[in-house]
Structure formats: structure tokens, C-alpha cells
Tab-separated table of C-alpha atoms in Angstrom:
chain	number	residue	atom	x	y	z
A	689	UNK	CA	-141.027	-169.890	-64.193
A	690	UNK	CA	-144.408	-168.329	-64.746
A	691	UNK	CA	-147.046	-166.289	-63.002
A	692	UNK	CA	-150.773	-166.876	-63.443
A	693	UNK	CA	-152.931	-163.991	-64.565
A	694	UNK	CA	-155.185	-162.274	-62.057
A	695	UNK	CA	-157.338	-159.233	-62.862
A	696	UNK	CA	-156.321	-156.564	-60.350
A	697	UNK	CA	-153.835	-153.713	-60.073
A	698	UNK	CA	-150.603	-153.909	-58.149
A	699	UNK	CA	-149.525	-152.083	-55.035
A	700	UNK	CA	-146.048	-151.116	-56.193
A	701	UNK	CA	-144.777	-150.187	-52.733
A	702	UNK	CA	-145.738	-153.545	-51.308
A	703	UNK	CA	-144.297	-155.377	-54.303
A	704	UNK	CA	-141.017	-153.490	-53.877
A	705	UNK	CA	-140.876	-154.323	-50.182
A	706	UNK	CA	-141.620	-158.032	-50.602
A	707	UNK	CA	-139.283	-158.332	-53.578
A	708	UNK	CA	-136.453	-156.619	-51.710
A	709	UNK	CA	-136.845	-158.848	-48.676
A	710	UNK	CA	-136.941	-161.950	-50.839
A	711	UNK	CA	-133.838	-160.848	-52.712
A	712	UNK	CA	-131.922	-160.382	-49.475
A	713	UNK	CA	-132.780	-163.848	-48.169
A	714	UNK	CA	-132.241	-165.545	-51.519
A	715	UNK	CA	-128.910	-163.808	-52.084
A	716	UNK	CA	-127.640	-165.166	-48.788
A	717	UNK	CA	-128.728	-168.667	-49.771
A	718	UNK	CA	-127.249	-168.232	-53.242
A	719	UNK	CA	-123.811	-167.663	-51.799
A	720	UNK	CA	-123.966	-171.155	-50.299
A	721	UNK	CA	-124.452	-172.951	-53.601
A	722	UNK	CA	-120.946	-172.471	-55.019
A	723	UNK	CA	-119.731	-171.898	-58.532
A	724	UNK	CA	-120.619	-174.361	-61.285
A	725	UNK	CA	-118.190	-174.723	-64.153
A	726	UNK	CA	-119.488	-174.954	-67.722
A	727	UNK	CA	-119.023	-178.116	-69.723
A	728	UNK	CA	-119.109	-178.839	-73.453
A	729	UNK	CA	-122.641	-179.543	-74.662
A	730	UNK	CA	-121.654	-182.740	-76.434
A	731	UNK	CA	-119.481	-184.142	-73.629
A	732	UNK	CA	-120.820	-187.425	-72.278
A	733	UNK	CA	-120.644	-187.815	-68.501
A	734	UNK	CA	-120.950	-191.174	-66.758
A	735	UNK	CA	-124.264	-193.007	-66.879
A	736	UNK	CA	-126.550	-192.733	-63.879
A	737	UNK	CA	-130.181	-193.752	-63.229
A	738	UNK	CA	-132.699	-191.772	-65.348
A	739	UNK	CA	-133.842	-188.534	-63.780
A	740	UNK	CA	-131.214	-188.615	-61.026
A	741	UNK	CA	-127.795	-187.993	-62.529
A	742	UNK	CA	-126.116	-186.934	-65.725
A	743	UNK	CA	-128.001	-189.594	-67.659
A	744	UNK	CA	-127.814	-189.729	-71.415
A	745	UNK	CA	-126.189	-187.151	-73.636
A	746	UNK	CA	-127.293	-186.138	-77.101
A	747	UNK	CA	-125.009	-186.386	-80.108
A	748	UNK	CA	-124.075	-183.356	-82.216
A	749	UNK	CA	-126.851	-180.822	-82.572
A	750	UNK	CA	-128.431	-179.882	-85.858
A	751	UNK	CA	-128.844	-176.259	-86.970
A	752	UNK	CA	-131.517	-174.754	-89.204
A	753	UNK	CA	-132.612	-171.244	-90.159
A	754	UNK	CA	-136.183	-170.739	-88.988
A	755	UNK	CA	-137.888	-167.366	-88.812
A	756	UNK	CA	-135.658	-164.939	-86.922
A	757	UNK	CA	-133.279	-167.607	-85.672
A	758	UNK	CA	-130.694	-170.168	-86.522
A	759	UNK	CA	-132.038	-172.887	-84.245
A	760	UNK	CA	-129.923	-175.522	-82.549
A	761	UNK	CA	-131.952	-178.671	-82.015
A	762	UNK	CA	-131.847	-182.401	-81.469
A	763	UNK	CA	-133.877	-184.795	-83.597
A	764	UNK	CA	-134.224	-188.486	-82.756
A	765	UNK	CA	-136.558	-191.257	-83.846
A	766	UNK	CA	-137.928	-192.186	-87.260
A	767	UNK	CA	-138.429	-189.281	-89.661
A	768	UNK	CA	-141.741	-190.802	-90.709
A	769	UNK	CA	-143.079	-191.022	-87.161
A	770	UNK	CA	-145.642	-188.667	-85.631
A	771	UNK	CA	-143.882	-185.473	-84.579
A	772	UNK	CA	-143.339	-184.491	-80.954
A	773	UNK	CA	-141.764	-181.153	-80.004
A	774	UNK	CA	-140.313	-180.901	-76.493
A	775	UNK	CA	-139.763	-177.426	-75.024
A	776	UNK	CA	-137.609	-176.493	-72.038
A	777	UNK	CA	-137.872	-173.453	-69.804
A	778	UNK	CA	-135.639	-171.244	-67.653
A	779	UNK	CA	-133.093	-172.003	-66.336
A	780	UNK	CA	-132.899	-175.302	-68.183
A	781	UNK	CA	-132.147	-176.559	-71.700
A	782	UNK	CA	-132.653	-179.502	-74.046
A	783	UNK	CA	-131.022	-181.918	-71.584
A	784	UNK	CA	-134.176	-181.869	-69.477
A	785	UNK	CA	-135.417	-184.343	-72.092
A	786	UNK	CA	-132.311	-186.547	-72.319
A	787	UNK	CA	-134.147	-189.484	-70.752
A	788	UNK	CA	-137.546	-188.701	-72.311
A	789	UNK	CA	-136.344	-188.635	-75.919
A	790	UNK	CA	-135.182	-192.292	-76.084
A	791	UNK	CA	-138.505	-193.503	-74.681
A	792	UNK	CA	-140.432	-191.576	-77.325
A	793	UNK	CA	-138.126	-192.472	-80.194
A	794	UNK	CA	-138.334	-196.160	-79.311
A	795	UNK	CA	-142.116	-195.802	-79.375
A	796	UNK	CA	-141.877	-194.586	-82.970
A	797	UNK	CA	-142.080	-190.827	-82.561
A	798	UNK	CA	-140.054	-188.216	-84.415
A	799	UNK	CA	-138.754	-186.186	-81.482
A	800	UNK	CA	-137.576	-182.593	-81.976
A	801	UNK	CA	-135.997	-180.705	-79.077
A	802	UNK	CA	-134.903	-177.105	-79.783
A	803	UNK	CA	-132.890	-174.684	-77.738
A	804	UNK	CA	-135.141	-171.678	-77.186
A	805	UNK	CA	-133.904	-168.232	-78.183
A	806	UNK	CA	-131.083	-167.227	-75.861
A	807	UNK	CA	-129.970	-170.792	-75.109
A	808	UNK	CA	-127.325	-173.165	-76.408
A	809	UNK	CA	-126.486	-172.945	-80.093
A	810	UNK	CA	-129.616	-171.019	-81.085
A	811	UNK	CA	-128.745	-167.549	-82.374
A	812	UNK	CA	-130.421	-164.581	-84.010
A	813	UNK	CA	-129.889	-164.192	-87.734
A	814	UNK	CA	-129.684	-160.397	-87.444
A	815	UNK	CA	-128.046	-158.173	-84.838
A	816	UNK	CA	-130.883	-155.716	-85.456
A	817	UNK	CA	-133.567	-158.074	-84.135
A	818	UNK	CA	-134.924	-157.098	-80.740
A	819	UNK	CA	-133.919	-159.557	-78.013
A	820	UNK	CA	-137.535	-160.119	-77.127
A	821	UNK	CA	-138.863	-162.988	-75.041
A	822	UNK	CA	-142.563	-162.121	-74.881
A	823	UNK	CA	-144.777	-165.179	-75.113
A	824	UNK	CA	-145.957	-164.725	-78.711
A	825	UNK	CA	-142.427	-164.190	-80.031
A	826	UNK	CA	-141.209	-167.430	-78.473
A	827	UNK	CA	-144.245	-169.343	-79.724
A	828	UNK	CA	-143.711	-168.037	-83.250
A	829	UNK	CA	-140.141	-169.337	-83.085
A	830	UNK	CA	-141.542	-172.851	-82.734
A	831	UNK	CA	-144.076	-172.346	-85.523
A	832	UNK	CA	-141.218	-171.153	-87.747
A	833	UNK	CA	-139.167	-174.207	-86.756
A	834	UNK	CA	-142.065	-176.486	-87.677
A	835	UNK	CA	-142.306	-174.750	-91.059
A	836	UNK	CA	-138.572	-175.082	-91.657
A	837	UNK	CA	-138.687	-178.800	-90.801
A	838	UNK	CA	-141.881	-179.289	-92.827
A	839	UNK	CA	-143.834	-180.439	-89.790
A	840	UNK	CA	-147.481	-179.556	-90.230
A	841	UNK	CA	-148.776	-180.799	-86.878
A	842	UNK	CA	-147.094	-182.025	-83.709
A	843	UNK	CA	-147.756	-182.951	-80.132
A	844	UNK	CA	-146.119	-180.156	-78.142
A	845	UNK	CA	-144.973	-180.808	-74.588
A	846	UNK	CA	-143.080	-178.631	-72.164
A	847	UNK	CA	-142.534	-177.186	-68.722
A	848	UNK	CA	-141.914	-173.645	-67.486
A	849	UNK	CA	-141.392	-171.402	-70.572
A	850	UNK	CA	-142.001	-174.529	-72.622
A	851	UNK	CA	-145.419	-175.141	-71.076
A	852	UNK	CA	-146.354	-171.502	-71.617
A	853	UNK	CA	-145.264	-171.808	-75.249
A	854	UNK	CA	-147.296	-174.983	-75.748
A	855	UNK	CA	-150.344	-173.221	-74.285
A	856	UNK	CA	-149.858	-170.208	-76.574
A	857	UNK	CA	-149.412	-172.379	-79.653
A	858	UNK	CA	-152.538	-174.404	-78.858
A	859	UNK	CA	-154.501	-171.190	-78.388
A	860	UNK	CA	-153.342	-169.216	-81.432
A	861	UNK	CA	-152.546	-172.056	-83.843
A	862	UNK	CA	-154.604	-175.085	-82.744
A	863	UNK	CA	-154.372	-176.516	-86.268
A	864	UNK	CA	-150.622	-177.009	-85.712
A	865	UNK	CA	-151.019	-178.790	-82.361
A	866	UNK	CA	-152.302	-182.351	-82.348
A	867	UNK	CA	-152.239	-182.249	-78.560
A	868	UNK	CA	-150.205	-180.726	-75.720
A	869	UNK	CA	-148.659	-181.646	-72.384
A	870	UNK	CA	-148.349	-178.639	-70.089
A	871	UNK	CA	-146.634	-178.896	-66.720
A	872	UNK	CA	-148.371	-176.618	-64.190
A	873	UNK	CA	-151.332	-176.064	-66.467
A	874	UNK	CA	-152.472	-172.863	-68.153
A	875	UNK	CA	-149.561	-170.399	-68.122
A	876	UNK	CA	-150.713	-167.766	-70.616
A	877	UNK	CA	-150.452	-164.335	-68.994
A	878	UNK	CA	-150.449	-160.630	-69.739
A	879	UNK	CA	-148.471	-157.719	-68.308
A	880	UNK	CA	-151.740	-156.118	-67.205
A	881	UNK	CA	-152.920	-159.309	-65.540
A	882	UNK	CA	-149.640	-159.642	-63.674
A	883	UNK	CA	-150.241	-156.391	-61.799
A	884	UNK	CA	-152.205	-158.123	-59.050
A	885	UNK	CA	-150.758	-158.106	-55.521
A	886	UNK	CA	-150.061	-161.572	-54.145
A	887	UNK	CA	-149.623	-162.877	-50.602
A	888	UNK	CA	-146.207	-163.193	-49.011
A	889	UNK	CA	-145.376	-166.797	-49.941
A	890	UNK	CA	-145.902	-166.556	-53.723
A	891	UNK	CA	-144.264	-163.132	-53.705
A	892	UNK	CA	-141.214	-164.686	-52.076
A	893	UNK	CA	-141.129	-167.475	-54.660
A	894	UNK	CA	-141.045	-164.841	-57.405
A	895	UNK	CA	-138.135	-162.977	-55.814
A	896	UNK	CA	-135.966	-163.374	-58.924
A	897	UNK	CA	-138.527	-161.581	-61.111
A	898	UNK	CA	-138.359	-158.523	-58.888
A	899	UNK	CA	-134.560	-158.751	-58.790
A	900	UNK	CA	-134.454	-158.858	-62.602
A	901	UNK	CA	-136.577	-155.718	-62.683
A	902	UNK	CA	-133.647	-153.709	-61.311
A	903	UNK	CA	-130.438	-152.596	-63.085
A	904	UNK	CA	-128.324	-154.412	-60.499
A	905	UNK	CA	-130.376	-157.548	-61.116
A	906	UNK	CA	-129.348	-157.692	-64.756
A	907	UNK	CA	-125.692	-157.088	-63.901
A	908	UNK	CA	-125.856	-159.597	-61.067
A	909	UNK	CA	-127.420	-162.283	-63.227
A	910	UNK	CA	-124.771	-161.799	-65.912
A	911	UNK	CA	-121.972	-161.992	-63.330
A	912	UNK	CA	-123.271	-164.984	-61.371
A	913	UNK	CA	-125.367	-166.818	-63.944
A	914	UNK	CA	-124.153	-170.318	-63.058
A	915	UNK	CA	-124.514	-169.880	-59.310
A	916	UNK	CA	-127.826	-168.118	-59.782
A	917	UNK	CA	-129.365	-170.817	-61.956
A	918	UNK	CA	-128.080	-173.642	-59.798
A	919	UNK	CA	-129.779	-171.989	-56.856
A	920	UNK	CA	-133.036	-171.818	-58.832
A	921	UNK	CA	-132.746	-175.553	-59.536
A	922	UNK	CA	-132.532	-176.201	-55.793
A	923	UNK	CA	-135.433	-173.863	-55.052
A	924	UNK	CA	-137.685	-175.278	-57.766
A	925	UNK	CA	-136.860	-178.945	-57.116
A	926	UNK	CA	-135.963	-179.206	-53.424
A	927	UNK	CA	-136.022	-183.031	-53.352
A	928	UNK	CA	-134.113	-183.619	-56.600
A	929	UNK	CA	-130.584	-184.778	-55.774
A	930	UNK	CA	-128.961	-183.837	-59.070
A	931	UNK	CA	-125.183	-184.003	-59.312
A	932	UNK	CA	-122.690	-181.451	-60.607
A	933	UNK	CA	-122.310	-183.207	-63.954
A	934	UNK	CA	-126.053	-182.913	-64.580
A	935	UNK	CA	-126.111	-179.216	-63.814
A	936	UNK	CA	-122.872	-178.420	-65.670
A	937	UNK	CA	-124.106	-180.091	-68.822
A	938	UNK	CA	-127.056	-177.681	-68.960
A	939	UNK	CA	-125.061	-174.684	-67.687
A	940	UNK	CA	-123.082	-174.672	-70.938
A	941	UNK	CA	-126.260	-173.483	-72.664
A	942	UNK	CA	-126.283	-170.277	-70.621
A	943	UNK	CA	-123.094	-169.129	-72.385
A	944	UNK	CA	-125.242	-167.999	-75.318
A	945	UNK	CA	-124.444	-164.336	-76.104
A	946	UNK	CA	-128.146	-163.381	-75.916
A	947	UNK	CA	-129.049	-165.383	-72.826
A	948	UNK	CA	-128.987	-162.572	-70.279
A	949	UNK	CA	-130.900	-160.142	-72.495
A	950	UNK	CA	-133.562	-162.747	-73.278
A	951	UNK	CA	-134.079	-163.795	-69.660
A	952	UNK	CA	-134.219	-160.238	-68.348
A	953	UNK	CA	-136.630	-159.135	-71.081
A	954	UNK	CA	-138.931	-162.084	-70.424
A	955	UNK	CA	-139.480	-161.253	-66.784
A	956	UNK	CA	-139.559	-157.490	-67.223
A	957	UNK	CA	-142.119	-157.833	-70.016
A	958	UNK	CA	-144.346	-159.999	-67.840
A	959	UNK	CA	-144.364	-157.321	-65.144
A	960	UNK	CA	-145.079	-154.551	-67.654
A	961	UNK	CA	-141.618	-153.041	-67.174
A	962	UNK	CA	-140.369	-153.652	-70.731
A	963	UNK	CA	-142.122	-153.210	-74.050
A	964	UNK	CA	-142.766	-155.979	-76.500
A	965	UNK	CA	-142.879	-155.420	-80.234
A	966	UNK	CA	-145.857	-153.809	-81.928
A	967	UNK	CA	-145.988	-156.517	-84.588
A	968	UNK	CA	-147.159	-158.951	-81.918
A	969	UNK	CA	-149.883	-156.681	-80.504
A	970	UNK	CA	-152.807	-158.383	-82.240
A	971	UNK	CA	-151.704	-161.801	-81.042
A	972	UNK	CA	-151.212	-160.530	-77.495
A	973	UNK	CA	-154.685	-158.981	-77.540
A	974	UNK	CA	-156.126	-162.370	-78.395
A	975	UNK	CA	-154.225	-163.972	-75.537
A	976	UNK	CA	-155.278	-161.208	-73.138
A	977	UNK	CA	-158.803	-162.653	-73.128
A	978	UNK	CA	-157.304	-165.880	-71.718
A	979	UNK	CA	-159.187	-168.077	-74.199
A	980	UNK	CA	-159.713	-171.780	-73.546
A	981	UNK	CA	-157.492	-174.428	-75.110
A	982	UNK	CA	-159.467	-176.821	-77.295
A	983	UNK	CA	-156.871	-179.438	-78.303
A	984	UNK	CA	-156.423	-182.632	-76.246
A	985	UNK	CA	-154.343	-181.793	-73.186
A	986	UNK	CA	-152.701	-183.440	-70.226
A	987	UNK	CA	-151.555	-181.091	-67.486
A	988	UNK	CA	-149.115	-182.346	-64.876
A	989	UNK	CA	-147.742	-181.316	-61.529
A	990	UNK	CA	-145.041	-182.613	-59.231
A	991	UNK	CA	-145.863	-183.027	-55.566
A	992	UNK	CA	-142.623	-181.243	-54.574
A	993	UNK	CA	-142.670	-178.362	-57.055
A	994	UNK	CA	-140.858	-175.553	-55.252
A	995	UNK	CA	-141.756	-172.969	-57.886
A	996	UNK	CA	-144.924	-170.960	-57.501
A	997	UNK	CA	-147.743	-172.768	-59.282
A	998	UNK	CA	-151.531	-172.704	-59.199
A	999	UNK	CA	-153.749	-175.539	-57.969
A	1000	UNK	CA	-155.165	-177.596	-60.809
A	1001	UNK	CA	-158.679	-176.398	-59.980
A	1002	UNK	CA	-157.659	-172.833	-60.817
A	1003	UNK	CA	-157.165	-173.570	-64.501
A	1004	UNK	CA	-159.417	-176.560	-65.193
A	1005	UNK	CA	-161.983	-174.397	-67.011
A	1006	UNK	CA	-159.286	-173.194	-69.434
A	1007	UNK	CA	-159.219	-176.580	-71.177
A	1008	UNK	CA	-162.383	-177.262	-73.141
A	1009	UNK	CA	-161.189	-180.259	-75.178
A	1010	UNK	CA	-160.302	-183.743	-74.022
A	1011	UNK	CA	-158.421	-183.212	-70.776
A	1012	UNK	CA	-156.650	-185.015	-67.962
A	1013	UNK	CA	-154.694	-183.845	-64.924
A	1014	UNK	CA	-151.894	-185.954	-63.439
A	1015	UNK	CA	-150.188	-185.396	-60.101
A	1016	UNK	CA	-146.788	-187.078	-60.015
A	1017	UNK	CA	-145.654	-188.008	-56.513
A	1018	UNK	CA	-142.315	-189.312	-55.138
A	1019	UNK	CA	-140.908	-185.827	-54.474
A	1020	UNK	CA	-140.991	-184.586	-58.072
A	1021	UNK	CA	-140.201	-180.895	-58.520
A	1022	UNK	CA	-140.419	-178.294	-61.263
A	1023	UNK	CA	-138.167	-179.948	-63.861
A	1024	UNK	CA	-140.576	-182.823	-64.365
A	1025	UNK	CA	-139.223	-184.362	-67.595
A	1026	UNK	CA	-135.774	-184.731	-66.057
A	1027	UNK	CA	-136.976	-185.806	-62.620
A	1028	UNK	CA	-139.748	-188.140	-63.823
A	1029	UNK	CA	-138.949	-188.972	-67.464
A	1030	UNK	CA	-141.091	-192.098	-67.645
A	1031	UNK	CA	-144.175	-190.254	-66.391
A	1032	UNK	CA	-143.596	-187.345	-68.747
A	1033	UNK	CA	-143.021	-189.590	-71.761
A	1034	UNK	CA	-146.141	-191.596	-70.948
A	1035	UNK	CA	-148.199	-188.420	-70.866
A	1036	UNK	CA	-146.885	-187.445	-74.302
A	1037	UNK	CA	-147.716	-190.874	-75.717
A	1038	UNK	CA	-151.154	-190.960	-74.116
A	1039	UNK	CA	-152.221	-187.472	-75.195
A	1040	UNK	CA	-150.970	-187.998	-78.741
A	1041	UNK	CA	-153.436	-190.871	-79.045
A	1042	UNK	CA	-156.369	-188.921	-77.617
């Protein structure tokens, strides 16, 4: 889950205090969630209503070398259809789109859903590659995947890390993005911009970022990854009554050997506590100006999103092309494509025709 840039410097003592308090409270709640057992990615649980239970399961994943990665991905729909790329975030995986993909494929779209670096069957081609999750590196993964699949342009839609990646792609490579759907709006940020102090409530909601900034946080996440991520699901989507089968299906993706390193680097980099790679400096400098997105865009928000998120008015000026904002009610939380698949799929279809 992402912070929104603000242009001030941080009070490190206050941040440490708020983060420590939040960690203490959250750790106590975490202990109540219980341990989730991992399940095979291709195992098919029982059918339940879309967005509520285990839902549909994908068939065997495809693998392709793309850029720095061997990417595990799902592809459904006609190969000749207009391309749609669906991007998950943390702590989720491709199954967030299990009910969205059939809707889009039946509408004639070629739907591509990759595991991001550090998730599922996606792996690095070289042990020497830095386990880097800065925003430009992740966005370039998707550009490389498009190149490998010979997709010149696509509608890109995502939430959490996926929304951030869609925003970055539309900013740096607008010629590759026909349109985007971005849950929670404009999520491009910079380590410098993330040094602003925030009030108590948003600081509490970002407790895990401060926890990950510590050595014990990395060890703790590695030791309790399933319990930890299940707790985040409850925090981010407090009204979503998902079952164990739904969570366990995704939890299998956290067994990736690089998952912990990627997650920890992502949040430490955002706070300016871990370096990125110099080869991305020019791209990051361009993003540091927080440029507007010019491609057609629909931004979305759930009325019960328990993750920290900005009001839509805060980022409206960041979209200078054709634009629409949609608030999805009925107690929809952070994992919008899985909680409200029909609404998410409709947004993808609508924006692709803009």
C-alpha cells in the first residue's frame, strides 16, 4: 500500500514514536488472526459467489523471460483482442483478478495477469540482480513483459503496487498505455516527498512501513508472513468476509524466494532508508516532478478502504486527459478487483473505449 507525496521534511523522532506505538497495537491484533497454511497455486477450491469466496481458479501459469525476470503469468481471452494488463499489489497476487478476467475475456479482451517480482512463479534470471522494488524497476518489468509478448499498447489496470505501476507507466511511457484504471488515484511518490510528517491516524495505518524499516521487522515478516499478510487483508478490507480458501490460494505466492527482500526493499526505499539503482536515476528524476498523466484514466475508490488513501480531490489535477472518478459503495475495501469484480471490469472496459 502506498503513500502520497508531500513536500516537507520528516520529524524522525515523532515518526519513530508513532510507528512504535502502531507496531505494538498491530502486533497484538496480529496474534489474533491465526496461522494460514499455504495451498498449491493451481488447486481449485469450491465455487463461491464472485468477490466473496475462493471463486474461480486459473489453470496452469505460463512463463516467459522478460527483461530481468522469468515472469509467471496468466493469459486468457482471444489473442487478437485488445490487450489488458492487470497488476496486483502487496500483499496480494494474480488471484485478485480471478473473477475480473472471465468478464474481460468474454468481452473480447486479451487479458494478461503477471505475478510481480517477488511473487508466485516469477523469478530473477540472475542471482546478481539487485532485489529492488523501486517504482521504476517494477514498471520496467511490465514494459519488458509487453515487449516479450509483442504487445505494443495495452490498457493497464491495478490496485496498490499495481496502481502505482500503472501510473508510472502512463507517465514515462504513455505511448504504451492506451488507458489506465488506478485504484486510489495518483500513487507516484519519491523518497524525498515521503519525508513529510503525517497526523496520527495515517501514521497508524502505515505502521507496517515503519516496522519494515527495522531489522526485527524484516525477520518478523519472514517468520510470520502468512499471519502478517492475512492481518493486512483484514485491516485494508474490514468489511470483506473472505474465507480461508481465498486467502490460502494467494498465500502460496508469498513462498517466492525473493518475496521478503522485495517487500522490505519497496517500503524502505519509499522512506529513503534503502538505495535504488543508479541506472534508474533519470527516470526517478522525471517522476520526482510528479507530472500529470495524459492518457484516459478512471480512478476508483472503495467506501470501506481501510488502507491509508487520499481523497479524490487531492489528485484530480494530476490527470490531464479524459478522466473519471468512481466511488464504489457496499463496503468495498482495498482489494477492489476481488471485492467488486464487476465494477472493476466495467471500469476497464469503459476506459479502454475512451
